[in-house]
XYZ file of C-alpha atoms in Angstrom:
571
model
C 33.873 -58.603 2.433
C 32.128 -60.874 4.133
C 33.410 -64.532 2.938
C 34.609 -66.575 6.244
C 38.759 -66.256 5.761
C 39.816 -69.918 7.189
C 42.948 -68.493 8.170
C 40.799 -67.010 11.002
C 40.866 -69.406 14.017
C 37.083 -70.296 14.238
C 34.987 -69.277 17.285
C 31.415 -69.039 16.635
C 30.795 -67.281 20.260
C 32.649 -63.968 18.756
C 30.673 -64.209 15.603
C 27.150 -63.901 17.645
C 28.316 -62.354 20.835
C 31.457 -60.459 19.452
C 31.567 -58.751 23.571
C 33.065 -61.803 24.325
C 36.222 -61.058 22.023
C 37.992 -58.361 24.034
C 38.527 -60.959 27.307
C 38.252 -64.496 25.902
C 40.000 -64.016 22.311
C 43.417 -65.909 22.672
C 46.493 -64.007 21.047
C 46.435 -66.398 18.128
C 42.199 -65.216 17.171
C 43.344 -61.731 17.931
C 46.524 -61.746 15.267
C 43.585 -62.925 12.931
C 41.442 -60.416 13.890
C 43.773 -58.032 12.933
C 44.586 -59.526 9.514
C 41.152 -59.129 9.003
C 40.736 -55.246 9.676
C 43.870 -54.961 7.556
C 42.105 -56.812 4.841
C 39.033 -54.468 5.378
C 41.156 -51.307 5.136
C 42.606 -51.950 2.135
C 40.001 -52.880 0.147
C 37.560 -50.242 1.466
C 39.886 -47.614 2.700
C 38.022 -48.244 6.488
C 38.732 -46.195 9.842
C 38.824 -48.790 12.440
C 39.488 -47.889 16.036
C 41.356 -49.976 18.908
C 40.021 -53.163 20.159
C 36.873 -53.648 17.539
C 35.591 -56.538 16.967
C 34.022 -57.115 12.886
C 32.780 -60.305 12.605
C 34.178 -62.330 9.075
C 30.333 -63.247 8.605
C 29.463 -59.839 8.032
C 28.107 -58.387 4.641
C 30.785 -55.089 4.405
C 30.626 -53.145 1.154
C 30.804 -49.259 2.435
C 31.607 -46.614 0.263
C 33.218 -44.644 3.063
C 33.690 -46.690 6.668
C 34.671 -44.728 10.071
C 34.289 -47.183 13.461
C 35.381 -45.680 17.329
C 37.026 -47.817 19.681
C 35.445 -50.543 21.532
C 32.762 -51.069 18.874
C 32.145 -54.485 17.185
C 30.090 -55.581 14.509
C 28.446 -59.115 14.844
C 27.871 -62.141 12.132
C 25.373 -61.433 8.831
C 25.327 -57.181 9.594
C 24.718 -55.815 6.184
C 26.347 -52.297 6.013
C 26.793 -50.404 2.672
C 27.104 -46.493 1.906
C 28.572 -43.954 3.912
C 28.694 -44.841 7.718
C 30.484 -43.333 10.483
C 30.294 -44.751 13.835
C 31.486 -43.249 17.557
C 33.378 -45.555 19.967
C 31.355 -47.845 21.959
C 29.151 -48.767 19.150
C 27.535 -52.145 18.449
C 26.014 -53.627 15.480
C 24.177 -56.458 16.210
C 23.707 -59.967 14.115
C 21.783 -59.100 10.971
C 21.558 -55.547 11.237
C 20.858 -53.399 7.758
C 22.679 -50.122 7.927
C 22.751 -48.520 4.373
C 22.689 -44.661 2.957
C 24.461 -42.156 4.593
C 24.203 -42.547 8.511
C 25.814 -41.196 11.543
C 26.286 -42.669 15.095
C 27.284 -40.986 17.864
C 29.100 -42.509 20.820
C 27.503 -45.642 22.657
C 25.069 -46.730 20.669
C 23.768 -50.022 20.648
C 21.536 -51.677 17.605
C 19.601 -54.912 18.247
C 19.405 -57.772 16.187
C 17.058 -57.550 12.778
C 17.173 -53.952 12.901
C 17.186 -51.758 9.495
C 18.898 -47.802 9.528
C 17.603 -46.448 6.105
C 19.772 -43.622 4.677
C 18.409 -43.444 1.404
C 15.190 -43.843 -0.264
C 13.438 -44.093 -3.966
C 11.781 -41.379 -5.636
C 8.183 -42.583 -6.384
C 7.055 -40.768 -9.472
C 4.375 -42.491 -11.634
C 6.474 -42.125 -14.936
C 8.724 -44.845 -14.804
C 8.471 -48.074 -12.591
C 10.345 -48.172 -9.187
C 13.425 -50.277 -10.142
C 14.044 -47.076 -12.313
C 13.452 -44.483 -9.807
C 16.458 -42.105 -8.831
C 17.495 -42.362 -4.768
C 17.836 -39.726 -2.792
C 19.593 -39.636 1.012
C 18.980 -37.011 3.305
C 20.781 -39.544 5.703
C 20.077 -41.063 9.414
C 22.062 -38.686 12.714
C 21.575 -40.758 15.957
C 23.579 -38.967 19.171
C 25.156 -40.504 22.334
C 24.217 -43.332 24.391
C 20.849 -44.472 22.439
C 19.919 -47.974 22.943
C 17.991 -49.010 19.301
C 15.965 -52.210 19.981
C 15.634 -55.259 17.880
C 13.162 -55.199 14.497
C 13.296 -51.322 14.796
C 13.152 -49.669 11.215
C 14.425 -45.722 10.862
C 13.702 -44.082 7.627
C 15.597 -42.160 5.629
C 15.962 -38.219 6.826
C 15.469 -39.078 10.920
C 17.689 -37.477 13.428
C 17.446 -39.285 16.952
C 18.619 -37.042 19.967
C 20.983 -38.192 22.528
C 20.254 -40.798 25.364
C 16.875 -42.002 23.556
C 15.782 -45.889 23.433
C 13.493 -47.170 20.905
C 11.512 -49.873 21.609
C 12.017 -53.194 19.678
C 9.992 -53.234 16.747
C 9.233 -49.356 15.986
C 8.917 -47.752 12.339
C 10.859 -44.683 13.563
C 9.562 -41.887 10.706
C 10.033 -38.696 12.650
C 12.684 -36.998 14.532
C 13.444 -38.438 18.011
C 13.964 -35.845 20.589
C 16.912 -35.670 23.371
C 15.991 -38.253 25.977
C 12.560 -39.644 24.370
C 11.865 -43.356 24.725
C 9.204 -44.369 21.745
C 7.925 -47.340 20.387
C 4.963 -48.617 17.606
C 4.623 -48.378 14.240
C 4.796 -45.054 13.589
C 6.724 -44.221 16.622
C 4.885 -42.521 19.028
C 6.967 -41.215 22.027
C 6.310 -43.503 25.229
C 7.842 -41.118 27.946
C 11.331 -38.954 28.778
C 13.816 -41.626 29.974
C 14.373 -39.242 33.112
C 11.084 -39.835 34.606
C 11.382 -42.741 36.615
C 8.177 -42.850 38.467
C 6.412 -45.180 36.159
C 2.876 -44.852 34.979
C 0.367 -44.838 37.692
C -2.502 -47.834 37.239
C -5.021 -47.540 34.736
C -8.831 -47.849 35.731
C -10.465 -50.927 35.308
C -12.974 -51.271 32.324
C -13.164 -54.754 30.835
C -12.748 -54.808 27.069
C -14.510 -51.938 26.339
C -12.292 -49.884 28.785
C -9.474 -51.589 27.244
C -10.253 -50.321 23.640
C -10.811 -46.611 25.025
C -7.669 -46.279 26.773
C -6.015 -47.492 23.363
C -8.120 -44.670 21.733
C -6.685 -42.139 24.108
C -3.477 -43.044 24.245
C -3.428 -42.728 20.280
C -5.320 -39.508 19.895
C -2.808 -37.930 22.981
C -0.037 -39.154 20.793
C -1.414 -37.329 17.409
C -2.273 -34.769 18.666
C 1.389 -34.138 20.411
C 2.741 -34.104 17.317
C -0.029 -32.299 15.279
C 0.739 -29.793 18.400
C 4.552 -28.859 17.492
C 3.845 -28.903 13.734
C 1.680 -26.587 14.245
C 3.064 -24.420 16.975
C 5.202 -22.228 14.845
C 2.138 -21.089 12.327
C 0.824 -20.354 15.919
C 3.216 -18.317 17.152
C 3.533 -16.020 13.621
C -0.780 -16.368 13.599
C -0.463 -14.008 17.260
C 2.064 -11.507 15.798
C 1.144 -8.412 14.469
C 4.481 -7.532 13.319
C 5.337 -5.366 16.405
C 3.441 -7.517 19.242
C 2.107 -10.408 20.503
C -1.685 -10.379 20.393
C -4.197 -12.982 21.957
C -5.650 -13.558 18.478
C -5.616 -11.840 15.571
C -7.737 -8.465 15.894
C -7.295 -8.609 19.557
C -4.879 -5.949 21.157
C -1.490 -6.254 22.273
C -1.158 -7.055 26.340
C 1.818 -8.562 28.060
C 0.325 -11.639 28.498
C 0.301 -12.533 25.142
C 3.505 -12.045 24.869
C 4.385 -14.548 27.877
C 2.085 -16.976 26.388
C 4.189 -16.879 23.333
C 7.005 -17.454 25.394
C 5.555 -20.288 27.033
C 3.566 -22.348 24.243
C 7.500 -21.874 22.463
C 8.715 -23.481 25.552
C 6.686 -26.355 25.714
C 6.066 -27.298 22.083
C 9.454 -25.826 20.387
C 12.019 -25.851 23.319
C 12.929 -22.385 22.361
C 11.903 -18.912 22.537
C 9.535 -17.669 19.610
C 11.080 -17.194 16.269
C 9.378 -13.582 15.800
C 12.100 -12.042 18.029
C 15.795 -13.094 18.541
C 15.795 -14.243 22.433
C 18.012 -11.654 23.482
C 14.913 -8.945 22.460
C 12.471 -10.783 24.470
C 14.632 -10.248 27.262
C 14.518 -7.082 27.105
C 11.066 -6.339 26.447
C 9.817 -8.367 29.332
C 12.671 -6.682 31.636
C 11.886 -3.372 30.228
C 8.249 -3.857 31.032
C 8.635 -3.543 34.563
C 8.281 -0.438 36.835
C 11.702 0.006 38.598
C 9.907 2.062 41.753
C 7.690 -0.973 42.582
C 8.626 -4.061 40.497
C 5.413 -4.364 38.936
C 4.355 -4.526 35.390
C 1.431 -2.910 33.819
C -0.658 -3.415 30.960
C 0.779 -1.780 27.788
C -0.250 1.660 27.713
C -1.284 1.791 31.321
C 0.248 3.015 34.530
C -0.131 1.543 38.096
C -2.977 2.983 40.733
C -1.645 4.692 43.757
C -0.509 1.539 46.850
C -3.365 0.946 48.932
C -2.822 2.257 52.525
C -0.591 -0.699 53.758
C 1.572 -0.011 50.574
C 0.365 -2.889 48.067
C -1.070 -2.227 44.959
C -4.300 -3.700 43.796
C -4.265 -3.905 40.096
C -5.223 -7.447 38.477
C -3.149 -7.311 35.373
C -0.019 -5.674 37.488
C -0.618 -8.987 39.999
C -0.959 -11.409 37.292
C 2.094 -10.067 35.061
C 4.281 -11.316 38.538
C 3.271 -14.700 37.400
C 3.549 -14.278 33.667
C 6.457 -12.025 33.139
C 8.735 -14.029 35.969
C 7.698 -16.807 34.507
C 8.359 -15.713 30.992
C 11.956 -14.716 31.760
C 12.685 -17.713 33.974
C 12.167 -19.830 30.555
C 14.510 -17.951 28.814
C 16.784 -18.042 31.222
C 16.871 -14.288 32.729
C 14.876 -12.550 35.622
C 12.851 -9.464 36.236
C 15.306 -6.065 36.362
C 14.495 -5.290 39.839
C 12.701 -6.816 42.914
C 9.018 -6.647 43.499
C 9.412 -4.152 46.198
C 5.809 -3.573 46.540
C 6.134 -7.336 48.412
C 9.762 -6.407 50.119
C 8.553 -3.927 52.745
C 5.608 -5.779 53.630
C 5.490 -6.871 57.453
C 3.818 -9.521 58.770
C 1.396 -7.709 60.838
C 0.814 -5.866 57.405
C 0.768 -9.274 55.856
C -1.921 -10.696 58.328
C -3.880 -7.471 58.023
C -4.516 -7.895 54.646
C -5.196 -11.813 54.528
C -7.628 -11.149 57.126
C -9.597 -8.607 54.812
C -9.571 -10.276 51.839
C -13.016 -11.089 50.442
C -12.990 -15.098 51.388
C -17.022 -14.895 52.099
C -17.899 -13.887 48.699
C -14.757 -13.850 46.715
C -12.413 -16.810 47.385
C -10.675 -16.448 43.388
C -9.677 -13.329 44.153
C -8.248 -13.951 47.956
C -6.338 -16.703 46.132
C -5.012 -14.862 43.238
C -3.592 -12.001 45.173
C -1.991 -15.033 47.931
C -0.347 -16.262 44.414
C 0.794 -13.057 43.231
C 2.534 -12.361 46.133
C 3.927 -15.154 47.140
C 5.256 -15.198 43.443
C 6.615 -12.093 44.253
C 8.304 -13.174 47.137
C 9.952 -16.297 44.915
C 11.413 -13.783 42.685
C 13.185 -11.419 45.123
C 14.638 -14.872 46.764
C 15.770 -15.680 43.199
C 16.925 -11.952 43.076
C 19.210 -12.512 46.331
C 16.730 -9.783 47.828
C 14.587 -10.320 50.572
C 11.060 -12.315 49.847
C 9.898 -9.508 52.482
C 10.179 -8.439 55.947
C 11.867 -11.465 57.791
C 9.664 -13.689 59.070
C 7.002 -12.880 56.516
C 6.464 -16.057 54.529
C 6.387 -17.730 57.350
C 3.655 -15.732 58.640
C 1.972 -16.486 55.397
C 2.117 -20.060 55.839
C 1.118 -19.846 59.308
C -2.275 -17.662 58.517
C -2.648 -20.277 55.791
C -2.658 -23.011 58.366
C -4.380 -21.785 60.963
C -7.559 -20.570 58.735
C -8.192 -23.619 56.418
C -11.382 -25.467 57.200
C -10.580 -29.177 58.268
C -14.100 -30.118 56.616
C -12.935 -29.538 53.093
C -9.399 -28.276 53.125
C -9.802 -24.953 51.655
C -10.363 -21.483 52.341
C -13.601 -19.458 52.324
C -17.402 -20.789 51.840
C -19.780 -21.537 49.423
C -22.152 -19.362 48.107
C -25.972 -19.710 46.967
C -25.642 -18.286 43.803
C -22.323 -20.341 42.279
C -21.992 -23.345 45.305
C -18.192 -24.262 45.326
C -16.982 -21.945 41.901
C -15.485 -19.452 43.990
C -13.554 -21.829 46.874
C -12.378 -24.186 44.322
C -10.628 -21.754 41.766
C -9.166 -19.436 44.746
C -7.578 -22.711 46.171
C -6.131 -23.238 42.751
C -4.720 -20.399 43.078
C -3.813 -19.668 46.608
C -1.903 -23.624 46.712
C -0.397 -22.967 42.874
C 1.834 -19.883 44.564
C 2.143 -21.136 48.580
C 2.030 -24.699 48.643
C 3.201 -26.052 45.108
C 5.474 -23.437 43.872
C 7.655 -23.575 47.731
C 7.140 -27.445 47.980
C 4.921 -27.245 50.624
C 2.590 -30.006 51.899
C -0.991 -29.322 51.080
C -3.168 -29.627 54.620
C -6.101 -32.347 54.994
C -5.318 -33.921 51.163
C -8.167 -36.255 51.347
C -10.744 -33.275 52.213
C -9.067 -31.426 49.055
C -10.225 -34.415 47.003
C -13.765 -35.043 48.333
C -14.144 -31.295 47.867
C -12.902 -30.843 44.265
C -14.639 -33.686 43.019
C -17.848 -33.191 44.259
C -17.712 -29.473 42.723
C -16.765 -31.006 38.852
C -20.365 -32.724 39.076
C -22.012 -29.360 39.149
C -23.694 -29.210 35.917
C -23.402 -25.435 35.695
C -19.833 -25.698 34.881
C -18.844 -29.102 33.606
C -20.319 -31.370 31.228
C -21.406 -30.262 27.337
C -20.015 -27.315 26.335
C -19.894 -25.889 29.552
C -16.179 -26.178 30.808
C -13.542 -23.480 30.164
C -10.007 -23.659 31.018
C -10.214 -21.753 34.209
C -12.837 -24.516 35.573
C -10.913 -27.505 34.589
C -7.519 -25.757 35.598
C -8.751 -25.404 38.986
C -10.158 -29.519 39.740
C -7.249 -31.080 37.894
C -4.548 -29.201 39.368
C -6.040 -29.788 42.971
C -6.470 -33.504 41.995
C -2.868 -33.665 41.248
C -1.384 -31.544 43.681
C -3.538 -33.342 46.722
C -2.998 -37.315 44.897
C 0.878 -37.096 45.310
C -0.253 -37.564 49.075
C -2.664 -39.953 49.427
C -4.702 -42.231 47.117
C -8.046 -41.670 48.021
C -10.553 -41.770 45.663
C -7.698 -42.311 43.464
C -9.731 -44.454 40.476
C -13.022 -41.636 40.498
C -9.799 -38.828 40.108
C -8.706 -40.853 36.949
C -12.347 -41.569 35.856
C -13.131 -37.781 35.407
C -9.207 -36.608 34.300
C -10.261 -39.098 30.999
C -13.306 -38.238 30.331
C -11.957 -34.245 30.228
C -9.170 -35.341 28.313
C -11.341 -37.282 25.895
C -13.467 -33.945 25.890
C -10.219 -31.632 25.664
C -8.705 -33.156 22.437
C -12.269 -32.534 20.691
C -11.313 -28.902 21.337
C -7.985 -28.640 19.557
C -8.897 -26.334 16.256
C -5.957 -27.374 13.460
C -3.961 -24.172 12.741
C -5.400 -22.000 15.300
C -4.986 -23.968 18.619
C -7.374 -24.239 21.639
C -9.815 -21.425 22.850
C -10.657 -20.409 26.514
C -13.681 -21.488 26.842
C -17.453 -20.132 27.321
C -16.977 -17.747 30.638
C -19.057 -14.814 32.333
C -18.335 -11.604 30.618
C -14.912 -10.300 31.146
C -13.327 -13.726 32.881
C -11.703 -14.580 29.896
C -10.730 -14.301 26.733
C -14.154 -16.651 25.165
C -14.215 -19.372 22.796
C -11.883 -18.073 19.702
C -9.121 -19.746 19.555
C -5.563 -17.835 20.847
C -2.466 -17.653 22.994
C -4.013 -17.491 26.222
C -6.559 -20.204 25.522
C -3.828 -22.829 23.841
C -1.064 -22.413 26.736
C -3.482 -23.017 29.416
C -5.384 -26.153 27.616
C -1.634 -27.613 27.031
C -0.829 -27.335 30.723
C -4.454 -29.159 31.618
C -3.944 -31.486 29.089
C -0.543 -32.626 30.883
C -2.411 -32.808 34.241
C -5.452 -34.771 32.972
C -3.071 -37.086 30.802
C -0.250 -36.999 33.931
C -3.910 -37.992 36.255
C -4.924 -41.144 34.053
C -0.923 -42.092 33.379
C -0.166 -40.978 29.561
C 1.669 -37.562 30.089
C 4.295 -39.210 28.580
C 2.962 -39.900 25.680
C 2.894 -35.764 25.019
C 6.499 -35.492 25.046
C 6.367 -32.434 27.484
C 5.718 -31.099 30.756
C 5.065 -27.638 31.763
C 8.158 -25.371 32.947
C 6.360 -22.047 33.703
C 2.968 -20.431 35.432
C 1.472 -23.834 35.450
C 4.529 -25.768 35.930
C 4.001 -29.356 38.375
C 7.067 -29.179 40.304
C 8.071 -26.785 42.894
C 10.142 -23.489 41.431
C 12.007 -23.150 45.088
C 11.959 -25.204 47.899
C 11.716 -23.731 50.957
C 14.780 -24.233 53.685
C 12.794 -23.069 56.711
C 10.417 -25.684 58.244
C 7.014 -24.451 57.994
């Protein structure tokens, strides 16, 4: 129907703004309103809720027609096929909505936009006018705002609270929240994050057309990523266990990485195990007399004098297997009492002896672990330790960084800044970050960090792994939500890594580790522990130059950006 009745009292406002209708209509245009609907119903057999507005100008021929209350559909809409509609829905002048499609609640559709619910078959036997259709159909949820010249094909589901920006060729599922635009759609950013992009860098034209570059291959490569990420997943499983790769053994790590690169690309646990089973495999992983896991197949060394054990896997697995179980919502069996009973003159014993002269990674990776540690018996409802003994940590921390370059230990001859770089990494990643607090002399951090990535022995060519880049980008980050100093050389090297990261992607296999001293990593094949780490530096580096939005996710576990507790005492 869509012949203008002239028994309807003419109003050309309601026609092109049809919001007007519910408070200016006068009882005489709503009587004819009415009448209309009526009409409508019984020649189509239409659902039409309370106080809709359907404008006499529009082209309505459905074979099936449901609309919610408070929804109106404006002058020249074209609307055919099966459509249901939620209340609070809008169709706006000359919108195409044909095939089968489904709205939720609150949706609005701009003006000159198409919804698709069918399509053609294209085979070369006959000519297209003669081609069969076929209609998977168009699902759109709650409140998603659908911009003007937008085009959705046929077989798209858009996820709740989404906006797509006017003029987008929407091909691909839409995911909860997402706000995309372009022709294909490529997602922009997560409606949530309201910070904004941060300025790009200068560059003329030429910087121009490289940023466009980037921001295109980010975008591809986000959604080559999740297409992926399940033949990933099953390429790491050896029917019983998560390997690295295939051939390597099975460790516990693995097994978290699988957790995590699910997280971040699927939104959902791994598909080789129901969730409930890695639950209990992490869970059952852990030694109930200490809280600490070991590798498969291996037990824990005897507790050093002071009572901590020194075992790298058992240290890392706090990070990994918390982490692991925090993303699918669960928590380790029992506390990490090897942390509980610690004092702080124990504590301050051990900081003091920790190898920061020569060693600085691993001072910082055993500060991580057990402040980790400490995070999960909070989360437990236990005791992080002895009262009074992350304060003490935080203290020691404090008192001992060097105001020259913010960090902790020294250079040495043989690798300059390696070691002091990668142990603040991890020292800040467990203290600082993961409690929420404050990083000491930021700008020093900076000056520091970025005068270590122009050491040719580990960046540049084929030199970086992920441990190296890890380590600069994070402290970039982490120090640049203080101050902006040095702010445009920060972005400068985050793109050209990122540039340099995407090269490394390997289709079906993901991203390997990296070239790295014997026994520092897992090398250059591709596998778990190589892809979860490249995604989170990928996020930094992209978060660093302003386009983490355009990957579509942020990290929630080991390497996540925000803090996992934030600390109530004043430090």
């Amino acid at each position: 129907m869509n012949a203008q009745d002239d028994r309807v009292p003419q109003d050309g406002r309601f026609d092109y703004c049809p919001w007007l209708f519910e408070k200016e209509a006068t009882p005489e245009q709503r009587a004819a309103q009415l009448a209309h609907q009526r009409r409508l119903t019984a020649a189509t057999g239409a659902e039409i809720g309370d106080r809709c507005y359907l404008s006499p100008l529009a082209a309505l021929h459905p074979d099936r027609f449901r609309l919610g209350d408070d929804s109106y559909v404006a002058a020249h809409a074209y609307l055919t096929g099966d459509i249901a509609a939620g209340a609070d829905c809008t169709f706006n002048p000359f919108t195409t909505v044909r095939g089968k499609v489904t709205l939720g609640e609150a949706v609005r559709i701009g003006a000159h936009t198409s919804l698709l619910g069918f399509n053609h078959s294209t085979a070369p036997d006959r000519r297209v006018h003669r081609q069969p259709t076929t209609s998977r159909g168009i699902t759109v949820g709650d409140d998603v705002w659908i911009g003007s010249h937008v085009v959705i094909l046929d077989g798209v589901t858009i996820g709740d609270h989404c906006v797509i920006g006017a003029g987008a060729v929407v091909t691909r599922d839409v995911p909860d929240w997402a706000m995309v635009a372009g022709n294909p759609a490529r997602f922009i950013r997560d409606r949530r994050d309201t910070r904004g992009r941060p300025a790009r860098r200068p560059g003329g034209a030429e910087g121009a057309r490289r940023g466009a570059d980037l921001d295109a291959r980010l975008a591809d490569f986000a959604v080559a990523a999740r297409e992926q990420a399940p033949a990933l997943l099953a390429r790491a499983w050896n029917g019983e266990r998560y390997v690295d790769r295939p051939g390597a053994r099975p460790t516990v790590r693995a097994h978290c990485d699988a957790v995590e690169l699910a997280d971040l690309l699927l939104g959902a646990p791994p598909a080789q195990l129901p969730a409930v089973a890695h639950v209990e495999r992490l869970r059952a992983a852990q030694d109930p007399v200490t809280g600490l896991v070991p590798e498969l197949g291996a037990t824990l060394p005897a507790p050093a004098a002071d009572g901590l054990v020194d075992d790298g896997a058992a240290l890392y697995h706090v990070l990994s297997v918390g982490y692991a179980l925090r993303l699918l919502d669960s928590a380790p069996a029992h506390p990490v009492r090897a942390v509980a009973g610690v004092t702080p003159r124990q504590l301050t014993d051990r900081l003091d002896r920790l190898p920061w002269a020569d060693r600085a990674w691993h001072a910082g990776s055993w500060i991580d672990s057990f402040a980790t540690a400490a995070l999960w018996n909070l989360e437990l409802g236990a005791e992080p330790g002895v009262p009074g003994t992350l304060e003490t940590l935080f203290g020691w921390l404090l008192t001992r960084v060097d105001p020259w370059t913010g960090m902790w230990g020294r250079p040495a001859r043989d690798s300059g800044r390696l070691q002091v770089v990668n142990g603040y990494y991890r020292l800040t990643r467990g203290s600082f970050a993961q409690f929420g607090v404050a990083v000491p002399y930021p700008e020093r951090v900076i000056d520091t960090v970025l005068d270590h990535a122009r050491d040719p022995r580990y960046f540049g060519g084929e030199r970086e792994n992920a441990c190296n880049v890890l380590d600069v980008a994070h402290p970039l980050w982490l120090a640049g939500r203080a101050t902006g100093h040095r702010a445009d050389e920060a972005r400068t090297w985050a793109e050209d890594q990122l540039d340099r990261a995407l090269g490394r992607w390997r289709e079906g296999s993901g991203f390997g580790f990296g070239p790295a001293p014997e026994g520092t990593g897992p090398g250059r094949e591709p596998g778990l522990q190589g892809t979860e780490m490249w995604l989170a530096i990928l996020w930094l580096l992209a978060d660093l130059t302003g386009r983490s939005d355009l990957l579509g996710y942020r990290p929630r576990g080991v390497h996540r950006p925000e803090p996992a507790r934030a600390l109530t005492t004043p430090i």
